[in-house]
CSV table of C-alpha atoms (C1' of nucleotides) in Angstrom, one decimal:
chain,number,residue,atom,x,y,z
A,1,MET,CA,-40.7,-34.7,-54.9
A,2,THR,CA,-37.0,-34.1,-54.6
A,3,GLY,CA,-35.4,-31.2,-52.9
A,4,LEU,CA,-36.2,-29.3,-49.7
A,5,ASP,CA,-39.2,-27.1,-49.1
A,6,PRO,CA,-38.6,-23.5,-48.0
A,7,GLY,CA,-38.9,-24.3,-44.3
A,8,ALA,CA,-36.4,-27.1,-44.5
A,9,ALA,CA,-34.1,-24.9,-46.6
A,10,ALA,CA,-34.3,-22.1,-44.0
A,11,ALA,CA,-33.4,-24.6,-41.3
A,12,ALA,CA,-30.6,-26.1,-43.3
A,13,THR,CA,-29.0,-22.8,-44.2
A,14,GLY,CA,-29.7,-20.8,-41.0
A,15,LEU,CA,-31.4,-18.1,-43.1
A,16,THR,CA,-35.0,-17.0,-42.7
A,17,LEU,CA,-37.7,-17.5,-45.3
A,18,ASP,CA,-37.7,-13.8,-45.9
A,19,THR,CA,-34.0,-13.7,-46.4
A,20,LEU,CA,-34.0,-16.6,-48.8
A,21,ARG,CA,-36.7,-14.8,-50.9
A,22,TYR,CA,-34.9,-11.5,-50.6
A,23,TYR,CA,-31.6,-13.1,-51.9
A,24,GLU,CA,-33.5,-14.6,-54.8
A,25,ARG,CA,-35.2,-11.3,-55.7
A,26,GLU,CA,-31.8,-9.6,-55.5
A,27,GLY,CA,-30.3,-12.2,-57.8
A,28,LEU,CA,-27.9,-13.7,-55.3
A,29,ILE,CA,-29.4,-17.2,-55.6
A,30,GLY,CA,-31.7,-19.0,-57.9
A,31,PRO,CA,-34.1,-18.5,-59.5
A,32,ILE,CA,-35.2,-21.5,-57.4
A,33,LYS,CA,-37.2,-24.2,-59.2
A,34,ARG,CA,-40.9,-24.4,-58.3
A,35,THR,CA,-43.4,-27.2,-57.9
A,36,ASP,CA,-46.5,-27.2,-60.1
A,37,GLY,CA,-48.3,-25.4,-57.4
A,38,GLY,CA,-45.7,-22.6,-57.4
A,39,ARG,CA,-43.8,-23.6,-54.2
A,40,ARG,CA,-40.0,-23.4,-54.1
A,41,ARG,CA,-37.9,-26.5,-54.0
A,42,TYR,CA,-34.2,-26.1,-53.0
A,43,ASP,CA,-31.9,-28.8,-54.4
A,44,ASP,CA,-28.4,-29.7,-53.1
A,45,HIS,CA,-26.8,-27.3,-55.6
A,46,ASP,CA,-28.9,-24.4,-54.4
A,47,LEU,CA,-28.0,-25.2,-50.8
A,48,ALA,CA,-24.3,-25.3,-51.7
A,49,TRP,CA,-24.4,-22.0,-53.4
A,50,ILE,CA,-26.4,-20.5,-50.6
A,51,GLY,CA,-23.5,-21.7,-48.3
A,52,ILE,CA,-21.0,-19.8,-50.4
A,53,ILE,CA,-23.1,-16.6,-50.4
A,54,THR,CA,-23.8,-16.8,-46.7
A,55,CYS,CA,-20.1,-17.3,-46.0
A,56,LEU,CA,-19.2,-14.2,-48.1
A,57,ARG,CA,-22.1,-12.3,-46.6
A,58,GLU,CA,-20.9,-13.0,-43.1
A,59,ALA,CA,-17.5,-11.7,-44.1
A,60,GLY,CA,-19.2,-8.4,-44.8
A,61,LEU,CA,-19.6,-8.4,-48.6
A,62,GLY,CA,-22.6,-6.3,-49.6
A,63,ILE,CA,-25.6,-7.4,-51.6
A,64,GLY,CA,-24.4,-5.5,-54.6
A,65,ASP,CA,-21.0,-7.3,-54.5
A,66,LEU,CA,-22.6,-10.6,-54.2
A,67,ARG,CA,-25.0,-10.0,-57.0
A,68,GLN,CA,-22.1,-9.0,-59.2
A,69,PHE,CA,-20.2,-12.1,-58.0
A,70,THR,CA,-23.1,-14.3,-58.9
A,71,THR,CA,-23.7,-12.6,-62.2
A,72,ILE,CA,-20.2,-12.8,-63.4
A,73,LEU,CA,-19.8,-16.5,-62.4
A,74,ARG,CA,-22.8,-17.3,-64.5
A,75,ALA,CA,-21.8,-15.4,-67.6
A,76,GLN,CA,-20.9,-17.3,-70.8
A,77,PRO,CA,-18.1,-18.0,-70.7
A,78,PRO,CA,-18.0,-18.2,-67.0
A,79,GLY,CA,-15.5,-15.6,-65.9
A,80,ALA,CA,-16.0,-13.4,-68.9
A,81,GLY,CA,-13.0,-11.1,-68.7
A,82,ASN,CA,-13.3,-9.3,-65.5
A,83,LEU,CA,-14.0,-12.2,-63.1
A,84,VAL,CA,-10.5,-12.7,-61.7
A,85,PRO,CA,-9.8,-9.0,-61.3
A,86,PHE,CA,-13.1,-8.6,-59.5
A,87,LEU,CA,-12.3,-11.5,-57.2
A,88,ARG,CA,-8.9,-10.2,-56.5
A,89,GLU,CA,-10.3,-6.8,-55.5
A,90,ARG,CA,-12.8,-8.3,-53.1
A,91,ARG,CA,-10.0,-10.4,-51.7
A,92,ALA,CA,-7.9,-7.3,-51.1
A,93,GLU,CA,-10.8,-5.6,-49.4
A,94,LEU,CA,-11.3,-8.6,-47.1
A,95,GLU,CA,-7.6,-8.5,-46.2
A,96,GLN,CA,-7.9,-4.9,-45.4
A,97,ARG,CA,-10.8,-5.6,-43.1
A,98,ILE,CA,-8.8,-8.4,-41.4
A,99,HIS,CA,-6.0,-5.9,-40.8
A,100,ARG,CA,-8.3,-3.3,-39.3
A,101,LEU,CA,-9.8,-6.0,-37.1
A,102,GLN,CA,-6.3,-7.0,-35.9
A,103,VAL,CA,-5.5,-3.4,-35.1
A,104,ALA,CA,-8.7,-3.1,-33.1
A,105,VAL,CA,-7.9,-6.4,-31.3
A,106,ARG,CA,-4.6,-4.8,-30.2
A,107,VAL,CA,-6.3,-1.8,-28.9
A,108,LEU,CA,-8.6,-4.0,-26.8
A,109,ASP,CA,-5.7,-6.1,-25.6
A,110,ASP,CA,-4.0,-2.9,-24.5
A,111,LYS,CA,-7.0,-1.9,-22.5
A,112,ILE,CA,-7.4,-5.4,-21.1
A,113,ALA,CA,-3.7,-5.4,-20.1
A,114,TYR,CA,-4.1,-2.0,-18.4
A,115,TYR,CA,-7.3,-2.8,-16.5
A,116,GLY,CA,-7.1,-6.5,-16.2
A,117,VAL,CA,-4.4,-6.8,-13.5
A,118,ASP,CA,-4.5,-5.8,-9.9
A,119,GLU,CA,-1.4,-3.6,-10.2
A,120,ASN,CA,-1.2,-1.3,-13.2
A,121,LEU,CA,1.7,-2.8,-15.0
A,122,PRO,CA,3.4,-0.7,-17.6
A,123,THR,CA,1.9,-1.3,-21.1
A,124,THR,CA,1.9,0.5,-24.4
A,125,HIS,CA,-1.3,2.0,-23.2
A,126,ALA,CA,-1.4,5.6,-24.5
A,127,TRP,CA,-4.9,7.1,-23.8
A,128,ASP,CA,-7.8,6.9,-21.5
A,129,ALA,CA,-11.4,8.1,-21.7
A,130,ASN,CA,-10.6,10.5,-19.0
A,131,ASP,CA,-7.3,12.3,-18.6
B,1,MET,CA,-7.4,29.8,-28.3
B,2,THR,CA,-5.9,26.3,-27.9
B,3,GLY,CA,-7.2,23.3,-29.7
B,4,LEU,CA,-8.7,22.6,-33.1
B,5,ASP,CA,-11.9,24.0,-34.5
B,6,PRO,CA,-14.4,21.5,-36.0
B,7,GLY,CA,-13.2,21.8,-39.6
B,8,ALA,CA,-9.6,21.1,-38.5
B,9,ALA,CA,-10.7,18.2,-36.3
B,10,ALA,CA,-12.7,16.7,-39.2
B,11,ALA,CA,-9.6,17.0,-41.4
B,12,ALA,CA,-7.4,15.5,-38.7
B,13,THR,CA,-9.6,12.6,-37.9
B,14,GLY,CA,-11.0,11.8,-41.3
B,15,LEU,CA,-14.6,12.1,-40.0
B,16,THR,CA,-17.1,14.6,-41.2
B,17,LEU,CA,-18.5,17.4,-39.1
B,18,ASP,CA,-21.8,15.6,-39.0
B,19,THR,CA,-20.2,12.4,-37.8
B,20,LEU,CA,-18.3,14.2,-35.1
B,21,ARG,CA,-21.5,15.8,-33.8
B,22,TYR,CA,-23.3,12.5,-34.1
B,23,TYR,CA,-20.7,10.7,-32.0
B,24,GLU,CA,-20.9,13.4,-29.4
B,25,ARG,CA,-24.7,13.2,-29.2
B,26,GLU,CA,-24.4,9.4,-28.9
B,27,GLY,CA,-21.9,9.7,-26.1
B,28,LEU,CA,-19.0,8.1,-27.9
B,29,ILE,CA,-16.8,11.2,-27.5
B,30,GLY,CA,-16.8,14.4,-25.5
B,31,PRO,CA,-18.7,16.4,-24.5
B,32,ILE,CA,-16.3,18.6,-26.3
B,33,LYS,CA,-15.4,21.9,-24.7
B,34,ARG,CA,-16.8,25.1,-26.2
B,35,THR,CA,-15.6,28.6,-26.8
B,36,ASP,CA,-17.5,31.5,-25.2
B,37,GLY,CA,-19.3,31.8,-28.5
B,38,GLY,CA,-20.4,28.2,-28.3
B,39,ARG,CA,-18.1,26.7,-30.9
B,40,ARG,CA,-16.4,23.3,-30.3
B,41,ARG,CA,-12.7,23.1,-29.6
B,42,TYR,CA,-11.1,19.7,-29.9
B,43,ASP,CA,-7.9,19.2,-27.9
B,44,ASP,CA,-5.2,16.5,-28.3
B,45,HIS,CA,-6.9,14.3,-25.8
B,46,ASP,CA,-10.2,14.5,-27.7
B,47,LEU,CA,-8.4,13.6,-30.9
B,48,ALA,CA,-6.6,10.7,-29.4
B,49,TRP,CA,-9.8,9.3,-28.1
B,50,ILE,CA,-11.6,9.8,-31.4
B,51,GLY,CA,-8.7,7.8,-32.9
B,52,ILE,CA,-9.5,4.9,-30.7
B,53,ILE,CA,-13.2,5.1,-31.4
B,54,THR,CA,-12.6,5.3,-35.1
B,55,CYS,CA,-10.3,2.3,-35.1
B,56,LEU,CA,-12.9,0.2,-33.2
B,57,ARG,CA,-15.7,1.6,-35.4
B,58,GLU,CA,-13.8,0.6,-38.6
B,59,ALA,CA,-13.4,-2.9,-37.1
B,60,GLY,CA,-17.2,-3.1,-37.1
B,61,LEU,CA,-18.1,-2.4,-33.5
B,62,GLY,CA,-21.6,-0.7,-33.3
B,63,ILE,CA,-22.5,2.6,-31.9
B,64,GLY,CA,-24.1,0.9,-28.9
B,65,ASP,CA,-20.9,-1.1,-28.1
B,66,LEU,CA,-18.8,2.0,-28.4
B,67,ARG,CA,-21.1,4.0,-26.1
B,68,GLN,CA,-20.9,1.2,-23.5
B,69,PHE,CA,-17.1,1.1,-24.0
B,70,THR,CA,-16.8,4.8,-23.4
B,71,THR,CA,-19.2,4.8,-20.5
B,72,ILE,CA,-17.6,2.0,-18.6
B,73,LEU,CA,-14.1,3.4,-19.2
B,74,ARG,CA,-15.3,6.6,-17.6
B,75,ALA,CA,-17.0,5.1,-14.6
B,76,GLN,CA,-15.6,5.7,-11.1
B,77,PRO,CA,-13.6,3.7,-10.5
B,78,PRO,CA,-12.6,3.3,-14.1
B,79,GLY,CA,-13.5,-0.3,-15.0
B,80,ALA,CA,-16.1,-0.7,-12.4
B,81,GLY,CA,-16.5,-4.4,-12.2
B,82,ASN,CA,-17.5,-5.5,-15.7
B,83,LEU,CA,-15.0,-3.6,-17.9
B,84,VAL,CA,-12.6,-6.4,-18.5
B,85,PRO,CA,-15.3,-9.0,-19.2
B,86,PHE,CA,-16.9,-6.6,-21.6
B,87,LEU,CA,-13.6,-6.0,-23.3
B,88,ARG,CA,-12.9,-9.7,-23.6
B,89,GLU,CA,-16.3,-10.3,-25.1
B,90,ARG,CA,-15.8,-7.7,-27.8
B,91,ARG,CA,-12.3,-9.1,-28.4
B,92,ALA,CA,-13.8,-12.5,-28.9
B,93,GLU,CA,-16.3,-11.1,-31.4
B,94,LEU,CA,-13.6,-9.5,-33.3
B,95,GLU,CA,-11.6,-12.8,-33.4
B,96,GLN,CA,-14.8,-14.5,-34.8
B,97,ARG,CA,-15.0,-11.9,-37.5
B,98,ILE,CA,-11.4,-12.4,-38.4
B,99,HIS,CA,-12.1,-16.1,-38.7
B,100,ARG,CA,-15.1,-15.6,-40.9
B,101,LEU,CA,-13.1,-13.2,-43.1
B,102,GLN,CA,-10.4,-15.8,-43.4
B,103,VAL,CA,-12.9,-18.4,-44.5
B,104,ALA,CA,-14.3,-16.0,-47.1
B,105,VAL,CA,-10.8,-15.3,-48.3
B,106,ARG,CA,-10.2,-19.0,-48.8
B,107,VAL,CA,-13.5,-19.2,-50.8
B,108,LEU,CA,-12.3,-16.4,-53.0
B,109,ASP,CA,-8.9,-17.9,-53.4
B,110,ASP,CA,-10.5,-21.1,-54.5
B,111,LYS,CA,-12.5,-19.3,-57.2
B,112,ILE,CA,-9.4,-17.4,-58.2
B,113,ALA,CA,-7.4,-20.6,-58.5
B,114,TYR,CA,-10.2,-22.2,-60.6
B,115,TYR,CA,-10.7,-19.3,-63.0
B,116,GLY,CA,-7.3,-17.7,-62.8
B,117,VAL,CA,-5.4,-20.1,-64.9
B,118,ASP,CA,-5.6,-20.9,-68.7
B,119,GLU,CA,-6.2,-24.6,-68.1
B,120,ASN,CA,-8.6,-25.6,-65.3
B,121,LEU,CA,-6.3,-27.2,-62.9
B,122,PRO,CA,-7.7,-29.4,-60.2
B,123,THR,CA,-8.5,-27.5,-57.0
B,124,THR,CA,-10.6,-28.0,-53.9
B,125,HIS,CA,-13.2,-26.1,-55.8
B,126,ALA,CA,-16.6,-27.7,-55.0
B,127,TRP,CA,-19.3,-25.6,-56.5
B,128,ASP,CA,-20.1,-23.2,-59.3
B,129,ALA,CA,-22.9,-20.8,-59.9
B,130,ASN,CA,-24.1,-23.0,-62.7
B,131,ASP,CA,-24.1,-26.8,-62.5
C,1,DG,C1',-20.4,48.4,-39.6
C,2,DC,C1',-20.7,45.0,-43.1
C,3,DT,C1',-19.7,41.0,-45.5
C,4,DT,C1',-18.4,36.4,-45.6
C,5,DG,C1',-17.7,31.9,-44.2
C,6,DA,C1',-17.5,28.5,-40.8
C,7,DC,C1',-20.3,26.7,-37.2
C,8,DC,C1',-24.7,26.1,-34.3
C,9,DT,C1',-29.3,23.3,-33.4
C,10,DG,C1',-33.2,20.5,-34.5
C,11,DG,C1',-35.2,17.9,-37.6
C,12,DT,C1',-35.7,15.2,-41.8
C,13,DG,C1',-33.9,12.1,-45.4
C,14,DT,C1',-31.1,8.1,-47.2
C,15,DG,C1',-29.2,3.4,-48.3
C,16,DC,C1',-28.7,-1.1,-46.7
C,17,DG,C1',-30.4,-5.4,-45.3
C,18,DC,C1',-33.5,-7.4,-43.8
C,19,DT,C1',-38.4,-8.2,-41.4
C,20,DC,C1',-43.2,-8.0,-41.0
C,21,DC,C1',-47.8,-8.0,-42.7
C,22,DA,C1',-52.2,-8.7,-45.3
C,23,DG,C1',-54.8,-11.3,-48.3
C,24,DG,C1',-54.8,-15.3,-51.0
C,25,DC,C1',-53.4,-20.2,-52.6
C,26,DG,C1',-51.6,-25.2,-52.3
C,27,DA,C1',-51.5,-29.6,-50.1
C,28,DC,C1',-52.4,-33.0,-46.8
C,29,DA,C1',-55.2,-35.1,-42.6
C,30,DG,C1',-59.3,-36.5,-41.1
D,1,DC,C1',-65.2,-31.6,-48.2
D,2,DT,C1',-63.1,-28.9,-44.7
D,3,DG,C1',-59.8,-27.4,-41.7
D,4,DT,C1',-55.2,-26.2,-41.0
D,5,DC,C1',-50.7,-25.1,-41.9
D,6,DG,C1',-47.2,-23.6,-44.7
D,7,DC,C1',-46.1,-20.9,-48.6
D,8,DC,C1',-47.1,-17.2,-52.2
D,9,DT,C1',-46.8,-12.0,-53.6
D,10,DG,C1',-46.4,-7.1,-53.1
D,11,DG,C1',-45.6,-3.7,-50.3
D,12,DA,C1',-44.7,-1.3,-45.9
D,13,DG,C1',-41.8,-0.9,-41.8
D,14,DC,C1',-37.5,-0.9,-39.2
D,15,DG,C1',-32.7,-0.2,-37.0
D,16,DC,C1',-28.4,1.5,-38.0
D,17,DA,C1',-25.1,5.0,-39.1
D,18,DC,C1',-24.8,8.6,-40.9
D,19,DA,C1',-25.9,12.9,-44.5
D,20,DC,C1',-28.4,16.8,-45.5
D,21,DC,C1',-31.0,21.0,-44.8
D,22,DA,C1',-33.0,25.4,-42.9
D,23,DG,C1',-32.6,29.2,-40.3
D,24,DG,C1',-29.9,31.4,-37.2
D,25,DT,C1',-25.2,32.8,-34.7
D,26,DC,C1',-20.2,33.8,-34.2
D,27,DA,C1',-15.9,36.0,-35.7
D,28,DA,C1',-12.3,37.6,-38.8
D,29,DG,C1',-11.2,40.8,-42.6
D,30,DC,C1',-12.0,45.0,-44.8
DNA sequence: GCTTGACCTGGTGTGCGCTCCAGGCGACAG
DNA sequence: CTGTCGCCTGGAGCGCACACCAGGTCAAGC
């Protein structure tokens, strides 16, 4: 039969069987087609969609956001009304996160510059854990 | 007496009283000095350090990482051996996160471009929630 | 002295995102 | 036919990062 069995799908996506089932229960993917015996078969389309979901999940979007994302993209007509605003909001959140990360990287760089040389060169270093 | 009381410190840092106490229990901050009566007083130095911790926390570093960060920075000598490697590792993790976020932003941009126009212009759009 | 409100400690509860488990079924090898 | 392995479902458990609560203490105002 065509498509991948759950084990192969897990290997292909990098998710666990439990996570694949969990995402399906939560409406992030599927429902995945079944064999006559009731076993899941993941086709190319499923795998591609799981790739998108995984990518967004890794970026920190929550299960709720992803469910909404999936739901809206599947509505008739696809993108009924609030899709683009929703996407723009998520995008803005991600940009915010990127910004916070960049600030944190600068903080670490500052510490690295302060401690990472043999002499303590002047830096923009402003605080220390001690005095 | 000098310093801020817990309510003022919470207001100044944007954290809750519970979170301030939690961070202290977990060794991320303090121990905060106390008044004779046993109430905490946060001085400027405490607040500055809380600012750093909050910044890194917002970037997604875990409590364990931050405890280690705090612990190592306080060791004698400060930065005993493994500080800079530790900082570089965290930094690399943050860069990875930034990258993942940027990939996710591109995915969203792709969907926005696909659904955000009246005509469906050609895009690099590759998948859809339906077929 | 008394009230009132902010703060104390220790412990329990919560939401998220999985993860694990038990008991049972499908499918293929021999 | 039988064994074995992978997959099924429903439900319980877990780690993280707090949030909440009870019962008591401190301190400023009247």
